Tab-separated table of C-alpha atoms (C1' of nucleotides) in Angstrom:
chain	number	residue	atom	x	y	z
E	1	UNK	CA	13.708	29.647	-11.032
E	2	UNK	CA	11.607	26.453	-11.263
E	3	UNK	CA	12.728	22.612	-11.141
E	4	UNK	CA	10.399	19.837	-12.401
E	5	UNK	CA	11.127	16.573	-10.596
E	6	UNK	CA	9.533	13.561	-11.790
E	7	UNK	CA	9.896	9.912	-11.371
E	8	UNK	CA	11.156	7.775	-13.989
E	9	UNK	CA	8.614	5.167	-15.456
E	10	UNK	CA	6.730	5.745	-12.082
E	11	UNK	CA	4.301	2.651	-11.950
E	12	UNK	CA	6.698	0.304	-13.406
E	13	UNK	CA	9.220	1.451	-11.015
E	14	UNK	CA	7.078	1.185	-8.149
E	15	UNK	CA	6.636	-2.680	-9.149
E	16	UNK	CA	10.332	-3.319	-9.202
E	17	UNK	CA	11.305	-1.795	-6.155
E	18	UNK	CA	10.299	-4.706	-4.096
E	19	UNK	CA	11.282	-7.375	-6.554
E	20	UNK	CA	15.094	-7.057	-7.279
E	21	UNK	CA	14.532	-10.138	-9.514
E	22	UNK	CA	12.963	-8.337	-12.099
E	23	UNK	CA	15.993	-5.927	-12.497
E	24	UNK	CA	17.067	-5.648	-16.039
E	25	UNK	CA	13.703	-7.259	-17.354
E	26	UNK	CA	11.196	-5.327	-19.383
E	27	UNK	CA	8.141	-4.433	-17.144
E	28	UNK	CA	4.611	-2.953	-17.916
E	29	UNK	CA	1.755	-1.957	-15.706
E	30	UNK	CA	-1.811	-2.172	-17.396
E	31	UNK	CA	-4.676	0.295	-17.080
E	32	UNK	CA	-7.785	-0.972	-14.909
E	33	UNK	CA	-9.487	-3.877	-15.914
E	34	UNK	CA	-6.202	-5.174	-17.411
E	35	UNK	CA	-6.880	-2.741	-20.276
E	36	UNK	CA	-4.042	-0.898	-22.067
E	37	UNK	CA	-0.354	-0.303	-21.393
E	38	UNK	CA	0.045	2.858	-19.314
E	39	UNK	CA	3.541	2.423	-17.898
E	40	UNK	CA	6.714	0.832	-19.041
E	41	UNK	CA	10.252	0.100	-17.700
E	42	UNK	CA	13.244	1.529	-19.659
E	43	UNK	CA	13.710	-2.076	-20.992
E	44	UNK	CA	10.203	-2.117	-22.153
E	45	UNK	CA	10.055	1.253	-23.759
E	46	UNK	CA	11.810	0.419	-27.030
E	47	UNK	CA	9.318	-2.307	-28.262
E	48	UNK	CA	5.938	-2.044	-26.067
E	49	UNK	CA	3.735	0.510	-27.350
E	50	UNK	CA	2.259	3.056	-24.960
E	51	UNK	CA	-1.473	2.899	-24.734
E	52	UNK	CA	-2.332	0.077	-26.772
E	53	UNK	CA	-4.760	-2.712	-25.488
E	54	UNK	CA	-2.939	-5.672	-23.542
E	55	UNK	CA	-5.272	-8.230	-25.403
E	56	UNK	CA	-3.936	-7.324	-28.712
E	57	UNK	CA	-0.075	-7.597	-27.414
E	58	UNK	CA	-0.416	-10.332	-25.136
E	59	UNK	CA	1.418	-13.032	-27.035
E	60	UNK	CA	3.760	-10.526	-28.306
E	61	UNK	CA	4.680	-9.438	-24.637
E	62	UNK	CA	4.790	-13.239	-23.794
E	63	UNK	CA	7.042	-14.021	-26.194
E	64	UNK	CA	9.707	-11.303	-25.091
E	65	UNK	CA	9.353	-12.190	-21.535
E	66	UNK	CA	7.705	-9.028	-20.760
E	67	UNK	CA	6.453	-8.895	-17.021
E	68	UNK	CA	2.782	-7.493	-16.687
E	69	UNK	CA	1.067	-6.104	-13.686
E	70	UNK	CA	-2.369	-4.947	-13.054
E	71	UNK	CA	-2.498	-1.234	-11.525
E	72	UNK	CA	-2.042	-1.088	-7.816
E	73	UNK	CA	-3.009	2.226	-7.080
E	74	UNK	CA	-2.399	1.593	-3.123
E	75	UNK	CA	0.945	0.838	-3.828
E	76	UNK	CA	1.755	3.868	-6.329
E	77	UNK	CA	-0.110	6.266	-3.780
E	78	UNK	CA	2.031	5.397	-0.810
E	79	UNK	CA	5.344	5.301	-2.928
E	80	UNK	CA	4.230	8.954	-4.439
E	81	UNK	CA	3.873	10.229	-0.524
E	82	UNK	CA	7.347	8.759	0.206
E	83	UNK	CA	8.786	10.527	-2.780
E	84	UNK	CA	6.838	13.746	-2.264
E	85	UNK	CA	7.686	14.179	1.530
E	86	UNK	CA	11.407	13.715	0.747
E	87	UNK	CA	11.392	16.378	-1.704
E	88	UNK	CA	9.226	18.842	0.258
E	89	UNK	CA	11.762	18.466	3.079
E	90	UNK	CA	14.544	19.714	0.555
E	91	UNK	CA	13.084	22.563	-1.285
E	92	UNK	CA	11.531	25.872	0.188
E	93	UNK	CA	8.508	25.901	-1.826
E	94	UNK	CA	6.812	23.336	-4.065
E	95	UNK	CA	3.651	22.084	-5.721
E	96	UNK	CA	2.766	18.577	-6.203
E	97	UNK	CA	1.527	18.310	-9.910
E	98	UNK	CA	0.830	14.829	-10.263
E	99	UNK	CA	1.316	11.368	-8.730
E	100	UNK	CA	4.807	11.511	-10.039
E	101	UNK	CA	5.939	15.116	-10.544
E	102	UNK	CA	6.467	18.256	-8.327
E	103	UNK	CA	7.477	21.573	-9.498
E	104	UNK	CA	10.034	23.553	-6.966
E	105	UNK	CA	10.588	27.237	-6.569
E	106	UNK	CA	14.205	27.502	-6.533
E	107	UNK	CA	14.222	31.243	-6.089
E	108	UNK	CA	15.717	31.129	-2.432
E	109	UNK	CA	18.455	28.565	-3.692
E	110	UNK	CA	19.786	30.011	-6.645
E	111	UNK	CA	22.201	32.632	-5.055
E	112	UNK	CA	24.009	30.271	-2.683
E	113	UNK	CA	24.828	27.229	-4.803
E	114	UNK	CA	25.073	25.494	-8.187
E	115	UNK	CA	21.506	24.519	-9.616
E	116	UNK	CA	22.692	21.326	-11.024
E	117	UNK	CA	24.484	20.276	-7.969
E	118	UNK	CA	21.422	20.867	-6.085
E	119	UNK	CA	19.594	18.817	-8.403
E	120	UNK	CA	21.986	15.881	-8.160
E	121	UNK	CA	21.510	15.951	-4.351
E	122	UNK	CA	17.792	15.865	-4.362
E	123	UNK	CA	17.946	13.063	-6.867
E	124	UNK	CA	20.183	10.911	-4.911
E	125	UNK	CA	18.330	11.471	-1.582
E	126	UNK	CA	15.171	10.256	-3.432
E	127	UNK	CA	16.979	7.348	-4.752
E	128	UNK	CA	18.353	6.247	-1.607
E	129	UNK	CA	15.003	6.468	0.379
E	130	UNK	CA	12.673	5.369	-1.909
E	131	UNK	CA	14.773	3.484	-4.412
E	132	UNK	CA	12.871	5.195	-7.436
E	133	UNK	CA	14.960	7.423	-9.799
E	134	UNK	CA	13.746	10.937	-10.550
E	135	UNK	CA	14.713	13.242	-13.424
E	136	UNK	CA	15.272	17.025	-12.503
E	137	UNK	CA	14.697	19.785	-15.401
E	138	UNK	CA	15.609	23.623	-14.173
E	139	UNK	CA	14.630	26.629	-16.113
E	140	UNK	CA	12.839	30.245	-15.812
E	141	UNK	CA	9.504	28.929	-16.520
E	142	UNK	CA	7.347	25.568	-15.781
E	143	UNK	CA	7.031	24.764	-19.441
E	144	UNK	CA	10.917	25.351	-20.012
E	145	UNK	CA	11.387	23.025	-16.937
E	146	UNK	CA	9.234	20.579	-18.302
E	147	UNK	CA	11.530	20.629	-21.404
E	148	UNK	CA	14.495	20.629	-19.419
E	149	UNK	CA	13.208	17.232	-17.741
E	150	UNK	CA	12.540	15.839	-20.984
E	151	UNK	CA	16.223	16.259	-21.712
E	152	UNK	CA	17.189	14.964	-18.543
E	153	UNK	CA	15.303	11.752	-19.161
E	154	UNK	CA	16.126	11.250	-22.906
E	155	UNK	CA	19.909	11.790	-22.407
E	156	UNK	CA	20.159	10.469	-18.812
E	157	UNK	CA	23.638	8.921	-19.361
E	158	UNK	CA	25.180	12.492	-20.602
E	159	UNK	CA	23.183	14.611	-18.213
E	160	UNK	CA	23.030	12.232	-15.133
E	161	UNK	CA	19.394	12.846	-14.974
E	162	UNK	CA	19.764	16.820	-14.225
E	163	UNK	CA	19.602	19.679	-16.779
E	164	UNK	CA	19.898	23.260	-15.971
E	165	UNK	CA	18.414	25.094	-18.885
E	166	UNK	CA	18.899	28.615	-17.627
E	167	UNK	CA	21.167	29.813	-20.164
E	168	UNK	CA	19.360	31.150	-23.133
E	169	UNK	CA	21.766	29.576	-25.780
E	170	UNK	CA	21.197	26.045	-24.264
E	171	UNK	CA	17.506	26.673	-24.590
E	172	UNK	CA	17.594	27.726	-28.075
E	173	UNK	CA	19.954	24.728	-28.816
E	174	UNK	CA	17.466	22.080	-27.045
E	175	UNK	CA	14.458	23.736	-28.685
E	176	UNK	CA	15.959	23.197	-32.181
E	177	UNK	CA	16.471	19.503	-31.774
E	178	UNK	CA	12.724	18.824	-30.250
E	179	UNK	CA	9.643	18.646	-32.139
E	180	UNK	CA	6.598	20.811	-31.197
E	181	UNK	CA	4.571	17.777	-29.871
E	182	UNK	CA	7.173	17.457	-26.862
E	183	UNK	CA	6.103	20.782	-25.293
E	184	UNK	CA	3.847	20.658	-22.272
E	185	UNK	CA	0.274	21.788	-23.180
E	186	UNK	CA	0.718	20.685	-26.977
E	187	UNK	CA	-0.836	17.456	-27.903
E	188	UNK	CA	-1.831	15.750	-31.087
E	189	UNK	CA	-4.438	17.860	-32.574
E	190	UNK	CA	-2.407	21.244	-31.961
E	191	UNK	CA	1.156	19.900	-32.872
E	192	UNK	CA	-0.789	18.805	-35.991
E	193	UNK	CA	-2.152	22.082	-36.737
E	194	UNK	CA	1.203	23.774	-36.299
E	195	UNK	CA	3.063	21.178	-38.264
E	196	UNK	CA	0.732	22.141	-41.240
E	197	UNK	CA	1.730	25.852	-40.933
E	198	UNK	CA	5.307	24.850	-41.281
E	199	UNK	CA	6.180	25.139	-37.390
E	200	UNK	CA	7.858	21.832	-36.750
E	201	UNK	CA	10.473	22.252	-33.920
E	202	UNK	CA	10.134	24.076	-30.566
E	203	UNK	CA	12.570	26.730	-31.668
E	204	UNK	CA	10.209	27.837	-34.567
E	205	UNK	CA	7.525	27.930	-32.194
E	206	UNK	CA	9.180	30.020	-29.544
E	207	UNK	CA	10.189	32.470	-32.494
E	208	UNK	CA	6.669	32.794	-34.050
E	209	UNK	CA	4.744	36.216	-33.801
E	210	UNK	CA	2.738	36.133	-30.643
E	211	UNK	CA	-0.178	37.800	-32.506
E	212	UNK	CA	-0.267	35.061	-35.010
E	213	UNK	CA	-0.532	32.493	-32.209
E	214	UNK	CA	-3.304	34.367	-30.641
E	215	UNK	CA	-5.338	34.883	-33.920
E	216	UNK	CA	-5.151	30.997	-34.930
E	217	UNK	CA	-5.310	29.408	-31.458
E	218	UNK	CA	-6.251	30.080	-27.723
E	219	UNK	CA	-4.993	32.028	-24.839
E	220	UNK	CA	-3.453	28.866	-23.674
E	221	UNK	CA	-1.218	28.139	-26.362
E	222	UNK	CA	0.102	31.975	-26.282
E	223	UNK	CA	0.786	31.394	-22.609
E	224	UNK	CA	3.042	28.370	-23.760
E	225	UNK	CA	4.786	30.141	-26.264
E	226	UNK	CA	5.565	33.249	-24.014
E	227	UNK	CA	6.589	30.623	-21.388
E	228	UNK	CA	8.926	29.157	-24.019
E	229	UNK	CA	10.679	32.675	-24.450
E	230	UNK	CA	11.563	32.677	-20.613
E	231	UNK	CA	8.163	34.933	-19.704
E	232	UNK	CA	6.894	33.088	-16.892
E	233	UNK	CA	2.888	33.121	-17.277
E	234	UNK	CA	2.320	29.960	-14.903
E	235	UNK	CA	2.795	30.450	-11.169
E	236	UNK	CA	3.761	27.986	-8.573
E	237	UNK	CA	0.416	26.603	-7.130
E	238	UNK	CA	1.437	25.722	-3.583
E	239	UNK	CA	-1.913	24.922	-2.003
E	240	UNK	CA	-3.892	22.673	-4.367
E	241	UNK	CA	-7.142	24.726	-5.249
E	242	UNK	CA	-10.663	23.266	-4.477
E	243	UNK	CA	-12.104	20.648	-6.920
E	244	UNK	CA	-15.068	21.642	-9.169
E	245	UNK	CA	-16.169	18.029	-9.917
E	246	UNK	CA	-15.566	14.444	-8.461
E	247	UNK	CA	-15.946	11.396	-10.850
E	248	UNK	CA	-16.141	7.990	-9.921
E	249	UNK	CA	-16.406	5.552	-12.826
E	250	UNK	CA	-15.282	2.294	-14.103
E	251	UNK	CA	-15.369	-0.225	-16.838
E	252	UNK	CA	-16.632	-3.652	-16.008
E	253	UNK	CA	-15.109	-6.960	-16.271
E	254	UNK	CA	-17.062	-8.495	-19.055
E	255	UNK	CA	-20.459	-6.614	-19.853
E	256	UNK	CA	-23.539	-5.799	-18.143
E	257	UNK	CA	-26.964	-6.577	-19.265
E	258	UNK	CA	-28.833	-6.849	-16.539
E	259	UNK	CA	-30.486	-3.729	-14.755
E	260	UNK	CA	-30.086	-5.091	-11.246
E	261	UNK	CA	-26.257	-5.470	-11.683
E	262	UNK	CA	-26.036	-2.103	-13.055
E	263	UNK	CA	-28.072	-0.710	-10.062
E	264	UNK	CA	-25.318	-2.360	-7.717
E	265	UNK	CA	-22.396	-0.710	-9.697
E	266	UNK	CA	-24.223	2.865	-9.846
E	267	UNK	CA	-24.708	2.557	-6.365
E	268	UNK	CA	-21.064	1.656	-5.492
E	269	UNK	CA	-19.824	4.523	-7.567
E	270	UNK	CA	-22.114	7.119	-6.112
E	271	UNK	CA	-21.025	5.739	-2.658
E	272	UNK	CA	-17.393	6.127	-3.519
E	273	UNK	CA	-17.942	9.677	-5.003
E	274	UNK	CA	-19.809	10.902	-1.592
E	275	UNK	CA	-16.673	9.636	0.220
E	276	UNK	CA	-14.663	11.595	-1.904
E	277	UNK	CA	-16.729	14.620	-1.656
E	278	UNK	CA	-16.755	14.522	2.310
E	279	UNK	CA	-12.688	13.741	2.165
E	280	UNK	CA	-12.710	17.091	0.610
E	281	UNK	CA	-15.083	18.824	3.169
E	282	UNK	CA	-17.601	19.632	0.460
E	283	UNK	CA	-21.400	19.423	-0.200
E	284	UNK	CA	-22.912	19.198	-3.612
E	285	UNK	CA	-25.811	19.931	-5.450
E	286	UNK	CA	-25.278	18.567	-8.718
E	287	UNK	CA	-25.615	14.567	-9.410
E	288	UNK	CA	-25.321	12.717	-12.482
E	289	UNK	CA	-25.034	9.333	-13.674
E	290	UNK	CA	-23.995	7.872	-17.215
E	291	UNK	CA	-23.865	4.438	-18.749
E	292	UNK	CA	-22.334	3.550	-22.099
E	293	UNK	CA	-21.526	0.394	-24.247
E	294	UNK	CA	-18.107	-0.059	-25.691
E	295	UNK	CA	-17.343	2.296	-28.483
E	296	UNK	CA	-15.246	-0.380	-30.376
E	297	UNK	CA	-16.796	-3.439	-32.196
E	298	UNK	CA	-19.501	-4.071	-34.463
E	299	UNK	CA	-22.837	-3.555	-31.956
E	300	UNK	CA	-24.673	0.111	-32.075
E	301	UNK	CA	-23.421	2.179	-29.540
E	302	UNK	CA	-25.575	3.801	-26.708
E	303	UNK	CA	-24.320	6.084	-24.217
E	304	UNK	CA	-26.404	8.554	-22.209
E	305	UNK	CA	-26.298	10.265	-18.934
E	306	UNK	CA	-29.018	12.189	-16.700
E	307	UNK	CA	-28.474	14.871	-13.874
E	308	UNK	CA	-30.439	15.991	-10.852
E	309	UNK	CA	-29.924	19.276	-9.370
E	310	UNK	CA	-30.852	19.269	-5.286
E	311	UNK	CA	-32.557	21.928	-3.666
E	312	UNK	CA	-30.085	21.934	-0.842
E	313	UNK	CA	-26.291	20.555	-0.845
E	314	UNK	CA	-25.676	17.309	0.818
E	315	UNK	CA	-22.697	15.107	1.593
E	316	UNK	CA	-24.861	12.157	2.720
E	317	UNK	CA	-24.288	9.050	0.872
E	318	UNK	CA	-28.039	7.969	1.072
E	319	UNK	CA	-29.049	11.252	-0.655
E	320	UNK	CA	-26.227	10.982	-3.378
E	321	UNK	CA	-27.074	7.038	-4.208
E	322	UNK	CA	-30.589	7.790	-4.428
E	323	UNK	CA	-30.107	10.863	-6.934
E	324	UNK	CA	-27.727	8.872	-8.812
E	325	UNK	CA	-30.237	5.825	-9.103
E	326	UNK	CA	-32.679	7.984	-10.259
E	327	UNK	CA	-30.656	9.429	-12.924
E	328	UNK	CA	-30.137	5.842	-13.737
E	329	UNK	CA	-33.671	5.058	-14.330
E	330	UNK	CA	-34.032	7.709	-16.919
E	331	UNK	CA	-31.355	6.380	-19.041
E	332	UNK	CA	-30.899	2.555	-18.464
E	333	UNK	CA	-32.479	0.621	-21.767
E	334	UNK	CA	-32.648	-3.102	-21.721
E	335	UNK	CA	-31.008	-4.947	-24.624
E	336	UNK	CA	-27.438	-3.361	-24.367
E	337	UNK	CA	-24.014	-4.982	-23.190
E	338	UNK	CA	-22.893	-2.168	-21.104
E	339	UNK	CA	-19.109	-1.570	-20.788
E	340	UNK	CA	-18.791	1.192	-18.314
E	341	UNK	CA	-20.957	3.494	-15.655
E	342	UNK	CA	-19.909	6.388	-13.756
E	343	UNK	CA	-21.390	9.156	-11.175
E	344	UNK	CA	-20.531	12.602	-11.289
E	345	UNK	CA	-20.638	15.229	-8.880
E	346	UNK	CA	-20.501	19.079	-9.103
E	347	UNK	CA	-21.746	22.284	-7.993
E	348	UNK	CA	-19.783	22.295	-4.664
E	349	UNK	CA	-20.536	24.246	-1.268
E	350	UNK	CA	-18.417	24.372	1.950
E	351	UNK	CA	-21.628	23.727	3.850
E	352	UNK	CA	-24.671	21.569	3.627
E	353	UNK	CA	-27.224	24.144	5.527
E	354	UNK	CA	-27.405	26.873	2.498
E	355	UNK	CA	-30.479	28.751	2.502
E	356	UNK	CA	-33.577	26.796	3.690
E	357	UNK	CA	-36.137	26.639	0.994
E	358	UNK	CA	-39.598	27.544	1.293
E	359	UNK	CA	-40.880	24.761	-0.998
E	360	UNK	CA	-38.393	22.131	-0.028
E	361	UNK	CA	-40.740	19.358	1.256
E	362	UNK	CA	-37.867	17.123	2.162
E	363	UNK	CA	-36.997	17.919	5.997
E	364	UNK	CA	-33.069	17.915	6.417
E	365	UNK	CA	-31.811	14.688	7.620
E	366	UNK	CA	-31.329	14.291	11.269
E	367	UNK	CA	-27.596	12.983	12.673
E	368	UNK	CA	-26.741	12.704	8.681
E	369	UNK	CA	-23.358	13.906	9.715
E	370	UNK	CA	-22.683	11.584	12.502
E	371	UNK	CA	-23.778	8.556	10.735
E	372	UNK	CA	-21.710	9.611	8.011
E	373	UNK	CA	-18.832	10.027	10.317
E	374	UNK	CA	-19.000	6.566	11.445
E	375	UNK	CA	-19.319	5.102	7.986
E	376	UNK	CA	-16.088	6.798	7.046
E	377	UNK	CA	-14.369	6.081	10.267
E	378	UNK	CA	-15.105	2.267	10.158
E	379	UNK	CA	-14.109	2.029	6.363
E	380	UNK	CA	-10.766	4.039	7.137
E	381	UNK	CA	-9.782	2.015	10.315
E	382	UNK	CA	-10.731	-1.467	9.102
E	383	UNK	CA	-10.346	-0.904	5.172
E	384	UNK	CA	-12.748	0.237	2.574
E	385	UNK	CA	-15.678	-1.940	2.224
E	386	UNK	CA	-16.114	-2.684	6.060
E	387	UNK	CA	-19.281	-0.966	6.140
E	388	UNK	CA	-21.390	-0.474	2.841
E	389	UNK	CA	-24.799	0.027	1.465
E	390	UNK	CA	-27.041	-3.183	0.731
E	391	UNK	CA	-27.522	-1.586	-2.793
E	392	UNK	CA	-24.216	-1.983	-3.692
E	393	UNK	CA	-24.681	-5.769	-3.721
E	394	UNK	CA	-23.032	-8.465	-2.159
E	395	UNK	CA	-21.369	-10.584	-5.014
E	396	UNK	CA	-19.970	-7.707	-7.470
E	397	UNK	CA	-19.859	-9.945	-10.300
E	398	UNK	CA	-18.814	-6.886	-12.546
E	399	UNK	CA	-16.068	-6.075	-10.462
E	400	UNK	CA	-13.060	-4.897	-12.803
E	401	UNK	CA	-10.219	-7.397	-13.668
E	402	UNK	CA	-7.202	-7.359	-12.047
E	403	UNK	CA	-5.518	-10.754	-12.438
E	404	UNK	CA	-1.797	-9.753	-12.253
E	405	UNK	CA	-2.153	-7.472	-9.146
E	406	UNK	CA	1.029	-7.094	-7.063
E	407	UNK	CA	1.065	-7.220	-3.162
E	408	UNK	CA	0.618	-3.673	-1.565
E	409	UNK	CA	4.201	-4.224	-0.082
E	410	UNK	CA	4.046	-0.805	2.378
E	411	UNK	CA	0.425	-0.657	3.169
E	412	UNK	CA	-0.871	-3.998	4.392
E	413	UNK	CA	0.786	-6.128	6.903
E	414	UNK	CA	-0.595	-9.220	5.470
E	415	UNK	CA	1.443	-8.022	2.269
E	416	UNK	CA	4.846	-7.345	4.133
E	417	UNK	CA	7.903	-8.679	2.295
E	418	UNK	CA	9.607	-11.860	3.706
E	419	UNK	CA	13.113	-12.242	4.222
E	420	UNK	CA	14.452	-15.475	4.407
N	1	DT	C1'	-14.023	-11.791	-25.507
N	2	DC	C1'	-11.008	-8.174	-24.496
N	3	DT	C1'	-9.584	-0.931	-25.591
N	4	DG	C1'	-8.437	3.355	-18.125
N	5	DG	C1'	-9.729	7.008	-15.134
N	6	DG	C1'	-9.728	11.684	-13.311
N	7	DG	C1'	-9.299	16.242	-13.857
N	8	DT	C1'	-8.696	21.378	-15.739
N	9	DC	C1'	-9.120	25.575	-18.726
N	10	DC	C1'	-10.999	27.904	-22.719
N	11	DT	C1'	-14.358	29.203	-26.607
N	12	DA	C1'	-18.662	29.530	-29.101
N	13	DG	C1'	-23.199	30.248	-28.949
N	14	DG	C1'	-27.705	30.612	-26.832
N	15	DA	C1'	-30.695	32.598	-23.854
N	16	DC	C1'	-31.762	36.620	-21.284
N	17	DC	C1'	-31.314	41.285	-18.956
N	18	DC	C1'	-31.357	46.528	-19.706
B	1	DT	C1'	-33.627	49.315	-47.951
B	2	DC	C1'	-32.390	49.767	-43.661
B	3	DT	C1'	-34.190	46.918	-37.033
B	4	DG	C1'	-28.672	48.923	-31.430
B	5	DG	C1'	-25.213	47.920	-27.858
B	6	DG	C1'	-23.692	46.027	-23.898
B	7	DG	C1'	-23.434	43.069	-20.941
B	8	DT	C1'	-23.962	38.515	-17.861
B	9	DC	C1'	-24.433	33.598	-17.051
B	10	DC	C1'	-24.608	28.744	-18.469
B	11	DT	C1'	-23.655	24.705	-21.328
B	12	DA	C1'	-21.807	21.610	-24.431
B	13	DG	C1'	-17.869	20.538	-26.664
B	14	DG	C1'	-12.989	20.477	-27.704
B	15	DA	C1'	-8.221	20.519	-26.151
B	16	DC	C1'	-5.094	19.284	-22.725
B	17	DC	C1'	-2.755	17.128	-18.680
B	18	DC	C1'	-1.104	12.531	-16.046
DNA sequence: TCTGGGGTCCTAGGACCC
DNA sequence: TCTGGGGTCCTAGGACCC
């Protein structure tokens, strides 16, 4: 038996926890660069569109008194930690699935108590400790637990935010009421194709011949359908598997037209990607950089990427930065108004020594590890950006826009809430 | 003027092997 | 007239998730 717990309107709720004056008001959170709406409070949901560009809705939002925030990932990451720690204490085994979601294995809990009651207890504990409200969905498979969670949120008043969907009868009743697009793993494309085949609600999908599904779709959808029938195909992943790639990319505030500025940006992203790589205790051989103009608007689109394969795996920022800049030099073209760039690392190894190559002319760097340790330690203790590479530039004019950023209430002393 | 960022998995097709 | 069969590895692209 699985439970899926997730925080209601997570980003928007994090913003209101320390702002009781916003209670009852519509609140939205914007993506990086104040680009699109990516989270809405319950009050905002009925009339603010998800994923829509902010600039298109600005006047409309102001007119309706909607409070907007730039995204504050430092705050969300810390609040997420508080929620996850609380949940981890209460359940025997769990998997942190995303910043605001956690799957639990309720196998041990099952025989000793009522699952709904247990769900309520989890919910009230998280609320008490973090002031965040979660929904709990319970069922035999992850996909059904997700569906139960959806029901818990949609009918929050009637369900108290907890739905136990372990009875097949209840499963079928709920599935008949929901369109296929609500199922975990079924996005826009597949739901459209299913609907064209006459498979409109979830129950119809669950009752479709598995061979038909396999013939017209991939094994992924086959698993989803089996899960809807109560056959568990997805396990609880208690320990996060190692990553296969690391990406650092950002849109710019405005557009970049000068090579020098782009070099600073690519250098910064490469250096951040290298930090993440060391955080995961990995070494990489594959490094790539990309640049692109905006896909919107009238100007001709240009986007390109280049990559480099090193002979020996590295985690040294200097190697990664220099490779990324060499990639940039291959793809840079004058005359474009660039909107975004990024750096990607791949082909990971758990150590850097690898096989010494007979033809490798670059001798391994001396004391690389020590230097990187110092770099990371200073940036950890005194804040990101304490020590950085000259190539990143000193005044980063292209830095993303965050004009409505809230304080980091829980992670910075200077931002601590004052009580009169 | 202005439209996010970071991941995963699967499949098909090409190149190559014996 | 007629040109095999079985396999691996890699990559690009598509789909999905939050």
